[in-house]
XYZ file of C-alpha atoms in Angstrom:
402
model
C 62.655 -85.742 237.514
C 68.746 -90.879 233.744
C 71.622 -89.059 235.156
C 75.138 -89.849 236.264
C 75.844 -89.688 239.979
C 79.101 -88.485 241.522
C 81.380 -91.360 242.613
C 80.811 -90.865 246.324
C 77.013 -90.978 245.999
C 75.403 -94.396 245.876
C 72.554 -95.227 243.526
C 69.211 -94.278 245.015
C 66.809 -97.170 245.251
C 63.075 -97.428 245.882
C 61.798 -96.623 249.306
C 60.874 -100.141 250.460
C 63.401 -101.711 252.838
C 64.020 -104.662 250.530
C 64.689 -102.543 247.464
C 66.959 -100.151 249.313
C 69.464 -102.921 249.903
C 69.561 -104.432 246.420
C 70.139 -102.979 242.957
C 67.227 -102.941 240.565
C 67.985 -104.415 237.109
C 69.499 -101.767 234.867
C 66.773 -102.298 232.279
C 64.082 -100.923 234.590
C 66.043 -98.310 236.538
C 64.584 -94.826 236.187
C 65.937 -91.647 237.702
C 64.384 -88.238 237.783
C 65.726 -85.607 235.385
C 64.618 -82.179 234.260
C 64.475 -81.173 230.622
C 65.033 -77.582 231.657
C 68.242 -78.618 233.421
C 69.652 -80.220 230.294
C 70.371 -77.102 228.295
C 74.013 -76.051 227.870
C 73.485 -72.950 229.979
C 71.802 -74.695 232.875
C 74.824 -74.108 235.113
C 75.123 -77.601 236.555
C 78.801 -77.015 237.364
C 80.526 -79.466 239.684
C 77.348 -80.793 241.257
C 75.817 -82.499 238.250
C 76.640 -83.562 234.720
C 74.722 -82.776 231.594
C 71.881 -85.176 230.892
C 71.230 -86.516 227.421
C 67.873 -85.494 226.026
C 65.549 -88.225 224.906
C 64.663 -88.288 221.256
C 61.011 -87.896 220.417
C 61.242 -88.589 216.711
C 59.068 -91.672 217.161
C 56.501 -89.530 218.926
C 56.439 -87.098 216.023
C 55.329 -89.915 213.725
C 52.476 -90.834 216.049
C 51.142 -87.299 216.378
C 49.436 -87.088 213.020
C 45.879 -86.148 212.132
C 45.005 -85.304 215.695
C 42.163 -82.945 216.602
C 42.356 -80.670 219.580
C 39.803 -78.353 221.076
C 40.718 -74.923 222.334
C 38.707 -72.521 224.463
C 37.761 -70.386 221.473
C 38.965 -68.621 218.377
C 42.809 -68.605 218.515
C 42.787 -64.933 217.546
C 40.344 -63.869 220.238
C 41.334 -61.739 223.192
C 40.023 -64.457 225.491
C 42.560 -66.988 224.258
C 45.359 -64.438 224.479
C 44.487 -64.107 228.164
C 44.839 -67.869 228.460
C 48.470 -67.674 227.456
C 48.398 -68.146 223.698
C 51.320 -65.871 222.834
C 52.457 -64.996 219.340
C 55.579 -67.108 219.663
C 53.744 -70.095 221.119
C 53.054 -73.154 218.962
C 49.619 -72.956 217.311
C 46.848 -75.023 218.835
C 44.447 -76.786 216.495
C 40.760 -76.245 217.009
C 38.059 -78.895 216.659
C 34.364 -79.150 217.283
C 34.793 -81.938 219.846
C 36.873 -81.086 222.842
C 35.617 -81.554 226.354
C 32.145 -82.441 225.103
C 33.562 -85.401 223.172
C 35.207 -86.817 226.274
C 32.053 -86.255 228.325
C 30.041 -88.100 225.684
C 32.428 -91.066 225.778
C 32.249 -91.192 229.558
C 28.460 -91.042 229.584
C 28.351 -93.852 227.022
C 30.427 -96.028 229.333
C 33.441 -96.121 227.016
C 35.881 -94.939 229.699
C 36.057 -97.426 232.544
C 39.802 -97.346 233.191
C 40.774 -93.705 233.546
C 44.394 -92.795 234.274
C 45.057 -89.285 235.577
C 48.468 -87.581 235.350
C 48.967 -84.467 237.461
C 51.557 -81.822 238.283
C 51.891 -78.846 240.590
C 49.196 -76.916 238.718
C 46.440 -78.862 240.465
C 47.584 -77.531 243.844
C 48.016 -73.826 243.141
C 44.339 -73.271 243.991
C 45.250 -74.641 247.433
C 47.864 -71.918 247.819
C 50.922 -73.987 246.905
C 53.175 -72.407 244.263
C 54.035 -74.322 241.130
C 57.596 -74.455 239.876
C 57.919 -72.602 236.628
C 55.367 -69.795 236.452
C 57.324 -66.567 235.795
C 57.517 -64.409 238.882
C 55.352 -66.587 241.143
C 56.779 -70.073 240.649
C 59.060 -71.731 243.160
C 62.100 -71.595 240.897
C 61.686 -67.851 240.416
C 61.911 -67.180 244.134
C 64.950 -69.094 245.348
C 67.385 -66.192 245.687
C 67.269 -66.457 249.481
C 68.577 -70.004 249.384
C 71.876 -69.134 247.675
C 71.904 -71.931 245.085
C 73.848 -71.758 241.776
C 70.782 -72.610 239.668
C 67.132 -73.258 240.645
C 67.029 -77.053 240.281
C 70.165 -77.405 242.452
C 68.032 -77.224 245.560
C 66.542 -80.585 244.530
C 69.725 -82.112 243.087
C 71.008 -85.106 245.068
C 74.643 -84.270 244.334
C 74.247 -80.700 245.494
C 72.325 -81.875 248.571
C 75.143 -84.253 249.475
C 77.529 -81.307 249.460
C 75.227 -78.769 251.153
C 71.837 -79.895 252.539
C 70.968 -76.627 254.247
C 69.251 -74.887 251.282
C 66.813 -77.778 250.879
C 66.114 -77.986 254.599
C 65.373 -74.267 254.678
C 62.881 -74.709 251.847
C 61.469 -77.921 253.361
C 60.058 -75.911 256.252
C 57.691 -74.352 253.724
C 57.038 -77.539 251.756
C 56.056 -79.848 254.602
C 52.400 -80.920 254.311
C 49.881 -79.771 256.872
C 49.087 -76.153 256.111
C 47.135 -76.624 252.862
C 43.861 -78.281 251.948
C 42.653 -80.179 248.866
C 40.731 -78.128 246.326
C 37.986 -78.903 243.816
C 40.434 -80.507 241.378
C 41.595 -83.087 243.924
C 37.997 -83.948 244.725
C 37.159 -84.325 241.034
C 39.804 -87.056 240.886
C 38.368 -88.515 244.084
C 34.941 -88.581 242.406
C 36.395 -90.557 239.482
C 37.302 -93.196 242.072
C 33.896 -92.913 243.741
C 32.260 -93.589 240.366
C 34.455 -96.672 239.850
C 36.282 -95.155 236.868
C 39.743 -94.387 238.269
C 42.396 -96.932 237.369
C 45.233 -94.873 238.866
C 46.400 -91.303 239.436
C 50.085 -90.537 238.853
C 51.167 -87.353 240.593
C 54.406 -85.415 240.612
C 53.333 -83.608 243.771
C 54.620 -84.226 247.271
C 51.992 -82.156 249.065
C 49.921 -85.186 250.082
C 46.638 -83.541 249.078
C 45.501 -86.544 247.028
C 45.541 -88.724 250.137
C 43.965 -86.017 252.255
C 40.934 -85.814 249.971
C 40.377 -89.554 250.272
C 42.025 -91.130 247.219
C 43.045 -94.622 248.398
C 46.722 -95.502 248.495
C 46.262 -98.337 246.007
C 44.906 -95.839 243.454
C 47.744 -93.357 243.942
C 51.303 -93.304 242.602
C 53.374 -90.523 244.137
C 56.043 -90.654 241.461
C 58.311 -88.158 243.194
C 57.894 -89.515 246.699
C 56.521 -87.781 249.770
C 57.306 -86.460 253.233
C 55.562 -89.393 254.905
C 58.820 -91.305 255.376
C 62.492 -90.383 255.696
C 65.802 -92.176 255.263
C 69.538 -91.697 254.905
C 70.333 -90.354 251.450
C 73.444 -92.570 251.207
C 72.764 -95.915 252.909
C 68.940 -95.648 252.828
C 68.530 -96.677 256.462
C 64.989 -95.666 257.512
C 64.704 -92.768 259.930
C 61.614 -91.726 261.936
C 59.825 -89.193 259.767
C 58.558 -87.145 262.699
C 62.052 -86.887 264.164
C 63.379 -85.735 260.802
C 60.632 -83.128 260.555
C 61.258 -81.902 264.089
C 64.983 -81.503 263.395
C 64.393 -79.672 260.116
C 61.824 -77.341 261.661
C 64.299 -76.522 264.435
C 67.017 -75.675 261.924
C 69.017 -78.830 262.609
C 70.350 -81.412 260.140
C 69.151 -84.968 260.921
C 71.917 -87.580 260.704
C 71.795 -91.301 260.018
C 72.380 -93.447 263.115
C 74.121 -96.051 260.961
C 76.554 -94.101 258.748
C 76.188 -90.522 260.055
C 75.274 -89.181 256.588
C 72.446 -86.682 256.162
C 68.853 -87.863 256.424
C 66.143 -86.351 254.253
C 62.438 -86.909 253.602
C 61.804 -89.535 250.933
C 61.049 -87.048 248.172
C 62.780 -87.928 244.915
C 65.563 -85.570 243.923
C 67.009 -85.086 240.465
C 69.466 -87.940 239.986
C 67.582 -90.349 242.270
C 65.655 -93.440 241.304
C 61.883 -93.264 241.237
C 59.963 -95.377 243.771
C 59.095 -98.949 242.889
C 55.393 -98.113 242.708
C 56.105 -95.894 239.690
C 56.596 -99.029 237.600
C 52.880 -99.816 237.805
C 52.729 -97.678 234.672
C 53.890 -100.641 232.580
C 50.503 -102.255 233.276
C 48.260 -99.248 233.797
C 48.890 -97.175 230.683
C 48.364 -100.018 228.164
C 45.093 -100.791 229.974
C 43.810 -97.206 230.097
C 40.849 -96.183 227.927
C 41.096 -92.477 228.826
C 44.087 -90.382 229.892
C 43.501 -87.055 231.666
C 46.530 -84.764 232.075
C 46.226 -81.794 234.428
C 48.429 -78.993 235.725
C 51.793 -80.063 234.386
C 54.410 -78.633 232.049
C 55.611 -82.135 231.122
C 59.188 -81.015 231.778
C 60.346 -83.752 234.150
C 61.523 -87.110 232.856
C 60.742 -89.936 232.837
C 57.346 -88.827 234.145
C 56.675 -86.577 231.143
C 56.970 -89.462 228.680
C 54.232 -91.483 230.386
C 51.584 -89.637 228.376
C 52.962 -91.221 225.201
C 52.594 -94.809 226.414
C 48.828 -95.247 226.098
C 47.494 -97.043 223.042
C 47.318 -94.853 219.943
C 43.512 -94.839 219.800
C 43.022 -93.935 223.466
C 41.669 -90.386 223.945
C 43.967 -87.998 225.817
C 42.564 -84.879 227.465
C 44.889 -82.048 228.496
C 43.476 -79.589 231.037
C 46.079 -76.868 231.518
C 46.829 -73.189 231.306
C 49.130 -73.758 228.312
C 49.536 -76.453 225.688
C 52.508 -78.648 226.622
C 54.436 -81.649 225.350
C 52.826 -83.442 222.394
C 49.776 -81.184 222.648
C 51.788 -78.279 221.225
C 52.090 -79.958 217.844
C 49.842 -79.403 214.885
C 48.316 -81.529 213.546
C 47.805 -83.539 216.701
C 46.855 -87.138 217.065
C 43.244 -88.017 216.514
C 41.482 -88.395 219.840
C 43.567 -85.771 221.647
C 41.750 -82.822 223.215
C 42.977 -79.650 224.893
C 41.079 -77.297 227.208
C 43.171 -74.283 228.148
C 42.547 -71.752 230.892
C 42.170 -71.584 234.650
C 42.421 -75.204 235.719
C 39.942 -75.167 238.588
C 37.313 -73.446 236.441
C 37.891 -75.917 233.622
C 37.583 -78.923 235.923
C 34.429 -77.472 237.455
C 32.932 -77.098 233.967
C 33.972 -80.677 233.188
C 32.171 -81.878 236.322
C 29.055 -79.872 235.509
C 28.905 -81.386 232.027
C 29.131 -84.838 233.603
C 26.457 -83.936 236.162
C 28.923 -84.429 239.029
C 29.267 -80.936 240.465
C 26.726 -81.294 243.266
C 28.167 -84.667 244.228
C 31.688 -83.226 244.379
C 30.643 -80.261 246.512
C 28.818 -82.583 248.889
C 31.803 -84.936 249.023
C 34.104 -82.031 249.838
C 31.906 -80.885 252.693
C 31.380 -84.337 254.170
C 35.010 -85.450 254.069
C 36.383 -82.173 255.343
C 33.889 -82.139 258.190
C 35.050 -85.623 259.155
C 38.643 -84.384 259.137
C 37.691 -81.110 260.867
C 39.107 -79.087 257.985
C 37.477 -75.846 256.763
C 35.910 -76.498 253.378
C 37.854 -75.265 250.353
C 35.249 -75.042 247.608
C 36.316 -72.028 245.547
C 40.004 -71.601 246.301
C 39.537 -70.648 249.972
C 37.367 -71.405 252.993
C 33.711 -70.974 252.133
C 33.201 -69.161 248.822
C 35.226 -66.800 246.701
C 38.954 -66.433 247.173
C 42.052 -66.790 245.138
C 41.922 -69.303 242.309
C 45.253 -69.984 240.690
C 46.348 -72.810 238.515
C 49.123 -73.499 236.165
C 50.876 -75.530 233.824
C 53.415 -76.760 236.111
C 54.206 -77.546 236.566
C 55.909 -80.042 237.662
C 56.736 -81.018 240.512
C 57.800 -83.449 242.589
C 56.652 -81.437 245.031
C 54.075 -79.201 244.612
C 56.790 -77.584 244.972
C 57.382 -80.460 242.977
C 56.048 -81.853 242.245
C 60.535 -81.069 243.385
C 62.012 -81.005 242.886
C 55.303 -83.192 242.880
C 55.768 -81.805 238.260
């Protein structure tokens, strides 16, 4: 969430000290780009150049004879409420769906599960996604005076004017939100010994907060945990950067005097080195679960196409996205559309995990002295949003974590 960088901006490297000082081979360099920012009317202007869209003709050949399950009859009022509009691509219906994936898991066929997530998994925690009309982050940036929504997360624009991002960062900094049921479902996959890795576009840190170990987590769009100079990459104390930003100041590099920012990945920046674990993880996966993402941010969005052709892929989302919009779809693909938290809860109940997840939520949050968030708020009841992402780098990426 590759792109050309203005001459005065150096290539962004991974966040480790060794990688910051040396160029990664061109063959494996990946920068974040947005499909929505590639259209001719995206208004990139002087701060960014048009990105070339990746061809998916090869993908089209793979997506044949696929069966997908929907939440019901495509003509029913229920499905219309789930976002199936008349101008949306049709979604194929099959008798399998979520039950088929549950059956495979209960039979022990899914021992290396890879989970791909976007901002939609965090909306139930009160964090807005990026692209939902009216409520998404990009729909509410008028106060930040940027020429187009993604500019606030564009490294070239930031180099010219960091203040809009720092104003928004005050809202994005982790600490005021709690993990929800969806995060703990992923944590339970680890607890059951089934989680190979979770790849998230979010920068809200909620995966770590719910207890997912660092070695099981790839924060593809970085995080607020560390900070560094955006030009020379010299590390900067993260707490000092946060304090400056919260006070309305602009932190400066002690080495080159350029602007310091949290190590969240902007459009036009390289993804962290840990992202490249995907070259081993996705070929090894025997189940891919995709949740709360619009699959709009590259190269993250293309990860879902790198599992083996016979590996089942399960999309849990408000809307069909990416390859799951095509009919017919690849055999072994399944779609469950609707409110994400409700869908994940139903998934857990079918697996017989719901009680375990609720107990895990209570025990871990008591240890951390955090009020339990079981149904979208403390205690029971409360607001329960979810979305298609969404992307994010931050949960508000996902950005620019999906």
